[in-house]
Amino acid sequence: MTLYRPLHVGPLHLDGNLLFAPLSGVSTSPVRKLAREFGANLVYSEMVKAQGVVHGNIKSRHYLDMDPDEHPVGVQLADADAGALVEAAHAAIERGADLIDLNCGCPVKKVVKTECGAALLKDPALIGRIIAALRAAVPPHIPVTLKIRVGWDSSSKNGPEVAHIAEDNGAAMVTVHGRTREQLYSGQVDLSMIRLVKERVSIPVIGNGDILTPEDAKRMISETGCDGIMIGRGAVGNPWIFGRIRAVLEGRHAPEPGVEEKRRGLVRMFALLCASHGDYKGVRMMRKFVGWFTHGIPGGKRFRGDMMEIESPAELSAFIDFRFGVRMGGFDEDEPSEMSAALKPE
Ligand SMILES: Cc1cc2nc3c(=O)[nH]c(=O)nc-3n(C[C@H](O)[C@H](O)[C@H](O)COP(=O)(O)O)c2cc1C
């Protein structure tokens, strides 16, 4: 039986159960679009502070930018104030959000200091009240969901209780990152806690944390019984992971992407960035993206260094083709430094 299956998030029906995680500073519209094109069934905005949206903060409002090609897309809101969350949810839905997610997992000091993010785990009843307020305020076709960690620290792993209270108050799905807030990103993901959440609720449970390979994905589903998986860092610069996970969940072979596939992925990323931000910004943003795409590739360091000198889209396209095409089959850390200069137009 295939482990790749449709996912029903309340009234929202997804063709498959592979989600691309909200990642601050990363999951912008072009990155989400790339993930969708490569097989993610649902993507999320990076976390948006509800108060920021309410007070017209330009950056917060900008996080609500969505493109018609990337749906279904969830907007993830962070706050502890139900009123602000309701107002921000309305703004997000007006801009096209297909789902509203409450962040109950962000471990960052400046967030938990304001009682938001993972700090909400210390007050499950408040989570219940917030979910109920959101559920009552947003249209019935928009699911309200939450993303949690398994608890605040090792002595308070209350993920199952939080999920149960959220379900009782109208949540349509819960995503569980299998670490506590105390762990930040260290230590092991606790799959047994994700299993306990799954056993406690009847809404879909999404397993999250350290899924870097198709085998990790299979293990997450088989050991926790979760209904779907969410991939964050494993998909950064590696959008192929969605197709490869799907293949393995369907019992097929999932080869690593070859050099030509990587070239096409990078070219596509570049096109999406330029379409969203214009050529000038697109070229400069690629400097960050190329780092992700060439991470761990022999010669990748040199590639990234040479990229810094590139100024125009034509040069960049030629450079990518040169490194991935002419030099097909590999990178060379000892490449002469004149290489990128040679590619510059007269
Ligand atoms: C750079 C970065 C930014 C993140 N931003 C968010 C965020 O905005 N909202 C959220 O719920 N989680 C955020 N997370 C957590 C991820 O969504 C995910 O739960 C975590 O990284 C574990 O999954 P992974 O091992 O697949 O990356 C972030 C993680 C990283 C590394």
Coordinates of N, CA, C and O in Angstrom, one line a residue, residues 13 17-18 21 29 47 51 58 66 68 85 118 121 141 144 153 161 183 189 194 205 224 230 243 275 295:
H13 N -8.7 19.8 0.3 CA -8.3 18.5 -0.2 C -7.0 18.6 -0.9 O -6.9 19.3 -1.9
N17 N 0.5 14.0 0.5 CA 0.7 14.4 1.9 C 2.2 14.9 2.2 O 2.7 14.6 3.3
L18 N 2.7 15.6 1.2 CA 4.1 16.2 1.4 C 4.0 17.7 1.5 O 3.6 18.4 0.6
A21 N 7.8 23.1 4.7 CA 7.7 23.8 6.0 C 7.8 25.4 5.9 O 8.5 25.9 5.0
S29 N 7.8 33.6 -1.8 CA 6.9 33.1 -2.9 C 7.7 32.3 -3.9 O 7.3 31.2 -4.3
M47 N 6.7 32.6 9.0 CA 5.9 33.1 10.1 C 5.7 34.6 10.0 O 6.6 35.3 9.8
Q51 N 0.5 41.0 15.1 CA 0.5 42.5 15.4 C 1.1 43.3 14.3 O 0.7 44.4 14.1
I58 N 5.3 47.1 7.1 CA 5.4 46.8 5.6 C 6.0 45.4 5.4 O 5.5 44.6 4.6
M66 N 1.4 36.5 -2.2 CA 1.3 35.2 -2.7 C 1.1 35.3 -4.2 O 0.6 36.3 -4.7
P68 N -0.5 33.4 -7.8 CA -1.6 32.5 -8.1 C -1.1 31.1 -8.4 O -1.8 30.1 -8.1
L85 N -4.7 38.1 16.0 CA -4.6 36.9 15.1 C -5.8 36.9 14.1 O -5.7 36.6 12.9
A118 N 6.7 29.0 20.7 CA 6.7 27.8 21.5 C 6.2 28.2 22.9 O 5.8 27.3 23.7
L121 N 3.0 26.8 24.3 CA 2.8 25.4 24.8 C 2.7 25.4 26.3 O 2.2 24.4 26.8
H141 N -14.6 27.4 4.7 CA -13.8 26.7 3.8 C -12.3 26.8 4.0 O -11.5 26.2 3.4
V144 N -8.2 25.9 9.9 CA -7.4 26.5 10.9 C -6.5 25.4 11.5 O -7.1 24.4 11.9
D153 N 9.9 21.7 27.4 CA 11.2 21.1 27.7 C 11.0 19.6 28.0 O 9.8 19.1 28.0
E161 N -1.6 16.6 24.6 CA -2.6 17.4 25.3 C -3.0 18.6 24.5 O -4.1 18.9 24.2
Q183 N 15.3 22.1 23.2 CA 16.3 21.4 22.3 C 16.7 22.3 21.2 O 17.7 22.1 20.5
V189 N 15.0 13.9 17.1 CA 13.6 14.1 17.0 C 12.9 12.9 17.7 O 13.3 11.8 17.5
I194 N 5.5 12.0 18.6 CA 4.7 12.3 17.5 C 3.6 11.1 17.4 O 2.4 11.4 17.1
V205 N -2.3 14.3 11.5 CA -1.1 14.7 12.2 C 0.0 14.7 11.1 O 0.2 13.7 10.4
T224 N 5.5 6.6 13.3 CA 4.6 7.4 14.1 C 3.1 7.2 13.6 O 2.2 7.6 14.4
M230 N 6.2 16.9 6.8 CA 6.6 18.3 6.5 C 8.1 18.3 6.4 O 8.8 17.8 7.3
G243 N 9.8 14.8 -5.0 CA 9.6 13.8 -6.0 C 10.2 12.5 -5.6 O 9.6 11.4 -5.8
A275 N 11.3 36.7 -12.0 CA 9.9 37.0 -12.3 C 9.3 37.8 -11.0 O 8.4 38.7 -11.2
H295 N 25.6 23.3 -2.1 CA 26.2 22.9 -0.8 C 26.6 21.4 -0.9 O 25.8 20.6 -1.4

